[in-house]
Amino acid sequence: MPLPYDLQPLRGPRVTLDALRPDDFADLYALQSDPDVCRYLLYEPRSREEVARVLERDAAATRLEKAGDYLQPAIRDEHGAFLGTMYLELHSGVPDRSAEIGWIIAPHAQGRGYGAEAASVLLDLAFGDLGLHRVYAELDPRNEASVRLCARLGMRHEGHFVEHMWLKGEWTDTGHYAVLEREWHGGRDDGSTARAG
Ligand SMILES: CC(C)(COP(=O)(O)OP(=O)(O)OC[C@H]1O[C@@H](n2cnc3c(N)ncnc32)[C@H](O)[C@@H]1OP(=O)(O)O)[C@@H](O)C(=O)NCCC(=O)NCCS
């Protein structure tokens, strides 16, 4: 497993994923303070002070070396405009080689395939240069866009935990989705390819 890995700009057909920067503050604040965006996230809408702290922390999260390390790159369009953020956290190194993936796309850019494209770029990294074996996502099953994004990526629905956590004043279920390296590269059991188009 070729670690440590230091984040380099990652390119897809329309998007680039690269490190968050101080000048992303206004876009990140708009995203993370939006109640609709945060509806199914683990956190409540954030204040300016919280976003400033998070930006400083996440802008520095550019190295994967050991379990718990994460990348939180910005997603930018062809013109460099901010579209959202992706997340990849190393869950375990050798021998398990697994990571968790997550995604947030700004409301103005949702439903245009950017989430699928950015996630594909990160999965290419995960199963390519990082040499991971398994990548999983956890989500609130009521989050239809996120459920459909997992399906689009060829991630298998592996579990549904009922009232798995007390979150935002209610018991909340968790859906667990995953894809393996051989599935991402070689196609799923049904013979179709796992890649998002
Ligand atoms: C989940 C999210 C990242 C999806 O990003 P996106 O760029 O809009 O997704 P895409 O355009 O790539 O579409 C992926 C799939 O989701 C579907 N989708 C997108 N928005 C949807 C919506 N509001 N309702 C239902 N399905 C939706 C698309 O139709 C597509 O499915 P298909 O391939 O079957 O057609 C985005 O909705 C988001 O950021 N939501 C708020 C934050 C959040 O909840 N993050 C996930 C936490 S687990």
Tab-separated table of C-alpha atoms and ligand atoms in Angstrom:
chain	number	residue	atom	x	y	z
A	1	MET	CA	0.000	0.000	0.000
A	2	PRO	CA	1.846	3.100	-1.242
A	3	LEU	CA	1.523	5.340	1.822
A	4	PRO	CA	2.018	8.077	2.758
A	5	TYR	CA	-0.016	9.680	-0.007
A	6	ASP	CA	-0.051	13.469	-0.421
A	7	LEU	CA	-3.047	14.968	-2.216
A	8	GLN	CA	-2.337	16.134	-5.755
A	9	PRO	CA	-4.982	17.742	-7.988
A	10	LEU	CA	-7.214	14.932	-9.291
A	11	ARG	CA	-8.944	15.469	-12.617
A	12	GLY	CA	-12.146	14.099	-14.120
A	13	PRO	CA	-13.803	15.049	-17.406
A	14	ARG	CA	-15.340	18.209	-15.900
A	15	VAL	CA	-14.140	18.433	-12.301
A	16	THR	CA	-10.886	18.879	-10.433
A	17	LEU	CA	-10.468	17.808	-6.817
A	18	ASP	CA	-7.804	19.717	-4.906
A	19	ALA	CA	-7.062	20.981	-1.414
A	20	LEU	CA	-9.399	23.467	0.244
A	21	ARG	CA	-7.942	26.991	0.437
A	22	PRO	CA	-8.591	30.031	2.646
A	23	ASP	CA	-10.404	31.734	-0.252
A	24	ASP	CA	-12.989	28.898	-0.265
A	25	PHE	CA	-14.420	30.306	2.972
A	26	ALA	CA	-17.496	32.028	1.490
A	27	ASP	CA	-18.479	28.974	-0.586
A	28	LEU	CA	-17.821	26.544	2.244
A	29	TYR	CA	-19.811	28.683	4.673
A	30	ALA	CA	-22.734	28.867	2.233
A	31	LEU	CA	-22.635	25.063	1.966
A	32	GLN	CA	-22.184	24.113	5.611
A	33	SER	CA	-24.627	26.660	7.015
A	34	ASP	CA	-27.447	25.573	4.670
A	35	PRO	CA	-30.132	23.587	6.576
A	36	ASP	CA	-31.164	21.698	3.424
A	37	VAL	CA	-27.583	20.605	2.709
A	38	CYS	CA	-27.090	19.570	6.357
A	39	ARG	CA	-30.414	17.736	6.639
A	40	TYR	CA	-28.815	14.275	6.444
A	41	LEU	CA	-25.304	15.154	7.589
A	42	LEU	CA	-24.024	14.323	11.062
A	43	TYR	CA	-23.706	18.010	11.980
A	44	GLU	CA	-26.124	20.906	12.370
A	45	PRO	CA	-25.710	23.969	10.119
A	46	ARG	CA	-22.432	25.615	11.106
A	47	SER	CA	-21.706	29.200	12.174
A	48	ARG	CA	-19.059	31.353	10.482
A	49	GLU	CA	-16.690	30.653	13.377
A	50	GLU	CA	-17.196	26.888	13.084
A	51	VAL	CA	-16.660	26.942	9.329
A	52	ALA	CA	-13.481	29.007	9.754
A	53	ARG	CA	-12.140	26.362	12.185
A	54	VAL	CA	-13.188	23.481	9.936
A	55	LEU	CA	-11.655	25.118	6.863
A	56	GLU	CA	-8.307	25.552	8.588
A	57	ARG	CA	-8.389	21.916	9.762
A	58	ASP	CA	-9.578	20.408	6.483
A	59	ALA	CA	-7.284	22.498	4.270
A	60	ALA	CA	-4.438	20.778	6.098
A	61	ALA	CA	-5.938	17.296	5.654
A	62	THR	CA	-3.905	16.400	2.580
A	63	ARG	CA	-1.917	13.356	3.727
A	64	LEU	CA	-3.007	9.731	4.140
A	65	GLU	CA	-0.592	7.756	6.249
A	66	LYS	CA	-2.463	5.873	8.974
A	67	ALA	CA	-5.989	4.895	9.993
A	68	GLY	CA	-8.099	7.974	10.726
A	69	ASP	CA	-6.269	10.229	8.248
A	70	TYR	CA	-8.594	11.791	5.683
A	71	LEU	CA	-8.703	13.902	2.550
A	72	GLN	CA	-11.384	16.566	2.203
A	73	PRO	CA	-10.754	18.086	-1.231
A	74	ALA	CA	-12.795	20.809	-2.842
A	75	ILE	CA	-14.595	19.928	-6.084
A	76	ARG	CA	-14.157	22.600	-8.763
A	77	ASP	CA	-15.602	22.935	-12.268
A	78	GLU	CA	-13.726	23.659	-15.523
A	79	HIS	CA	-13.503	27.337	-14.554
A	80	GLY	CA	-12.290	26.670	-11.026
A	81	ALA	CA	-15.669	27.464	-9.436
A	82	PHE	CA	-16.358	25.675	-6.148
A	83	LEU	CA	-18.943	22.873	-6.455
A	84	GLY	CA	-18.647	21.117	-3.100
A	85	THR	CA	-16.391	18.775	-1.163
A	86	MET	CA	-15.485	15.099	-1.188
A	87	TYR	CA	-14.261	13.007	1.727
A	88	LEU	CA	-12.066	9.928	1.923
A	89	GLU	CA	-11.034	8.604	5.326
A	90	LEU	CA	-8.563	5.758	5.703
A	91	HIS	CA	-10.302	3.269	7.944
A	92	SER	CA	-7.587	0.629	8.113
A	93	GLY	CA	-4.239	0.047	6.443
A	94	VAL	CA	-2.602	-3.284	5.608
A	95	PRO	CA	-4.027	-5.893	5.468
A	96	ASP	CA	-7.671	-4.661	5.375
A	97	ARG	CA	-7.053	-1.584	3.214
A	98	SER	CA	-10.442	0.084	3.561
A	99	ALA	CA	-11.759	3.632	3.543
A	100	GLU	CA	-14.987	5.595	3.901
A	101	ILE	CA	-16.159	7.966	1.188
A	102	GLY	CA	-18.538	10.917	1.509
A	103	TRP	CA	-19.826	13.794	-0.620
A	104	ILE	CA	-21.491	17.207	-0.566
A	105	ILE	CA	-22.484	19.110	-3.701
A	106	ALA	CA	-23.683	22.733	-3.543
A	107	PRO	CA	-27.433	23.075	-4.224
A	108	HIS	CA	-26.930	25.056	-7.454
A	109	ALA	CA	-24.814	22.214	-8.865
A	110	GLN	CA	-26.837	19.206	-7.687
A	111	GLY	CA	-28.487	16.794	-10.110
A	112	ARG	CA	-25.968	17.448	-12.899
A	113	GLY	CA	-23.733	14.432	-12.394
A	114	TYR	CA	-21.004	16.260	-10.482
A	115	GLY	CA	-21.395	14.037	-7.408
A	116	ALA	CA	-21.013	10.887	-9.505
A	117	GLU	CA	-18.040	12.295	-11.379
A	118	ALA	CA	-16.206	13.532	-8.288
A	119	ALA	CA	-16.830	10.244	-6.448
A	120	SER	CA	-15.531	8.298	-9.461
A	121	VAL	CA	-12.349	10.357	-9.458
A	122	LEU	CA	-11.833	9.590	-5.767
A	123	LEU	CA	-12.629	5.884	-6.211
A	124	ASP	CA	-10.112	5.755	-9.068
A	125	LEU	CA	-7.532	7.130	-6.625
A	126	ALA	CA	-8.622	4.765	-3.857
A	127	PHE	CA	-8.405	1.635	-5.996
A	128	GLY	CA	-5.517	2.884	-8.119
A	129	ASP	CA	-2.628	4.728	-6.479
A	130	LEU	CA	-3.790	4.003	-2.917
A	131	GLY	CA	-4.230	0.269	-3.547
A	132	LEU	CA	-7.317	-0.012	-1.343
A	133	HIS	CA	-9.438	-3.174	-1.220
A	134	ARG	CA	-12.833	-1.822	-0.093
A	135	VAL	CA	-14.523	1.573	0.068
A	136	TYR	CA	-17.796	2.098	1.919
A	137	ALA	CA	-20.334	4.859	2.466
A	138	GLU	CA	-22.789	5.336	5.306
A	139	LEU	CA	-25.909	7.400	4.903
A	140	ASP	CA	-29.385	8.154	6.158
A	141	PRO	CA	-31.625	5.897	4.014
A	142	ARG	CA	-34.071	8.805	3.633
A	143	ASN	CA	-31.362	10.629	1.661
A	144	GLU	CA	-32.576	9.553	-1.768
A	145	ALA	CA	-29.942	11.489	-3.721
A	146	SER	CA	-27.145	9.823	-1.761
A	147	VAL	CA	-28.744	6.363	-2.060
A	148	ARG	CA	-29.007	6.851	-5.830
A	149	LEU	CA	-25.457	8.090	-6.040
A	150	CYS	CA	-24.263	4.869	-4.357
A	151	ALA	CA	-26.273	2.836	-6.857
A	152	ARG	CA	-24.881	4.850	-9.753
A	153	LEU	CA	-21.357	4.089	-8.506
A	154	GLY	CA	-22.086	0.365	-8.301
A	155	MET	CA	-21.875	0.329	-4.509
A	156	ARG	CA	-23.662	-2.635	-2.983
A	157	HIS	CA	-26.271	-2.121	-0.260
A	158	GLU	CA	-24.759	-4.256	2.504
A	159	GLY	CA	-26.661	-3.232	5.556
A	160	HIS	CA	-29.456	-1.269	7.114
A	161	PHE	CA	-29.007	-0.484	10.796
A	162	VAL	CA	-32.314	0.338	12.417
A	163	GLU	CA	-32.314	3.302	14.801
A	164	HIS	CA	-28.560	3.082	14.754
A	165	MET	CA	-28.001	6.462	16.366
A	166	TRP	CA	-29.723	9.295	18.148
A	167	LEU	CA	-29.212	12.250	15.859
A	168	LYS	CA	-30.765	15.694	15.705
A	169	GLY	CA	-33.487	14.790	18.175
A	170	GLU	CA	-34.596	11.470	16.665
A	171	TRP	CA	-33.579	7.856	16.227
A	172	THR	CA	-31.954	7.567	12.829
A	173	ASP	CA	-31.335	4.532	10.607
A	174	THR	CA	-28.049	4.053	8.739
A	175	GLY	CA	-27.552	2.456	5.333
A	176	HIS	CA	-24.174	0.872	4.571
A	177	TYR	CA	-22.915	0.617	0.969
A	178	ALA	CA	-19.611	-0.710	-0.345
A	179	VAL	CA	-17.600	-1.526	-3.448
A	180	LEU	CA	-14.482	-3.685	-3.785
A	181	GLU	CA	-11.441	-2.988	-5.908
A	182	ARG	CA	-12.112	-5.936	-8.248
A	183	GLU	CA	-15.694	-4.747	-8.743
A	184	TRP	CA	-14.639	-1.181	-9.496
A	185	HIS	CA	-12.040	-2.331	-12.000
A	186	GLY	CA	-13.528	-5.522	-13.309
A	187	GLY	CA	-17.286	-5.276	-13.240
A	188	ARG	CA	-19.847	-6.611	-10.818
A	189	ASP	CA	-21.192	-10.131	-10.387
A	190	ASP	CA	-23.942	-9.332	-12.896
A	191	GLY	CA	-21.243	-8.672	-15.494
A	192	SER	CA	-21.874	-4.945	-15.784
A	193	THR	CA	-19.198	-2.435	-14.916
A	194	ALA	CA	-19.328	-0.637	-11.579
A	195	ARG	CA	-18.157	2.689	-12.936
A	196	ALA	CA	-20.376	5.766	-13.038
A	197	GLY	CA	-20.644	7.126	-16.548
B	1	LIG	C1	-26.000	13.436	-2.397
B	1	LIG	C2	-25.423	14.460	-3.357
B	1	LIG	C3	-23.923	14.591	-3.074
B	1	LIG	C4	-25.633	14.000	-4.796
B	1	LIG	O1	-24.838	14.815	-5.654
B	1	LIG	P1	-25.330	15.210	-7.126
B	1	LIG	O2	-24.207	15.875	-7.820
B	1	LIG	O3	-26.602	15.943	-7.026
B	1	LIG	O4	-25.581	13.764	-7.729
B	1	LIG	P2	-25.554	13.371	-9.290
B	1	LIG	O5	-26.089	14.496	-10.108
B	1	LIG	O6	-24.203	12.848	-9.617
B	1	LIG	O7	-26.621	12.204	-9.332
B	1	LIG	C5	-26.392	10.944	-8.719
B	1	LIG	C6	-27.730	10.220	-8.631
B	1	LIG	O8	-28.547	10.865	-7.643
B	1	LIG	C7	-29.785	11.260	-8.221
B	1	LIG	N1	-30.199	12.500	-7.572
B	1	LIG	C8	-29.538	13.679	-7.537
B	1	LIG	N2	-30.235	14.568	-6.822
B	1	LIG	C9	-31.364	13.942	-6.405
B	1	LIG	C10	-32.462	14.334	-5.602
B	1	LIG	N3	-32.553	15.562	-5.084
B	1	LIG	N4	-33.424	13.421	-5.345
B	1	LIG	C11	-33.337	12.163	-5.822
B	1	LIG	N5	-32.303	11.722	-6.588
B	1	LIG	C12	-31.323	12.620	-6.872
B	1	LIG	C13	-29.485	11.434	-9.689
B	1	LIG	O9	-30.654	11.313	-10.477
B	1	LIG	C14	-28.529	10.274	-9.918
B	1	LIG	O10	-29.226	9.069	-9.968
B	1	LIG	P3	-29.377	8.242	-11.358
B	1	LIG	O11	-27.951	7.897	-11.767
B	1	LIG	O12	-30.194	7.073	-10.949
B	1	LIG	O13	-30.039	9.192	-12.299
B	1	LIG	C15	-26.119	15.845	-3.184
B	1	LIG	O14	-27.505	15.685	-3.323
B	1	LIG	C16	-25.844	16.518	-1.858
B	1	LIG	O15	-24.779	17.122	-1.681
B	1	LIG	N6	-26.779	16.477	-0.897
B	1	LIG	C17	-26.631	17.217	0.365
B	1	LIG	C18	-25.489	16.707	1.232
B	1	LIG	C19	-25.627	15.232	1.540
B	1	LIG	O16	-26.690	14.776	1.943
B	1	LIG	N7	-24.521	14.500	1.361
B	1	LIG	C20	-24.523	13.058	1.550
B	1	LIG	C21	-24.468	12.664	2.964
B	1	LIG	S1	-24.473	10.886	3.091
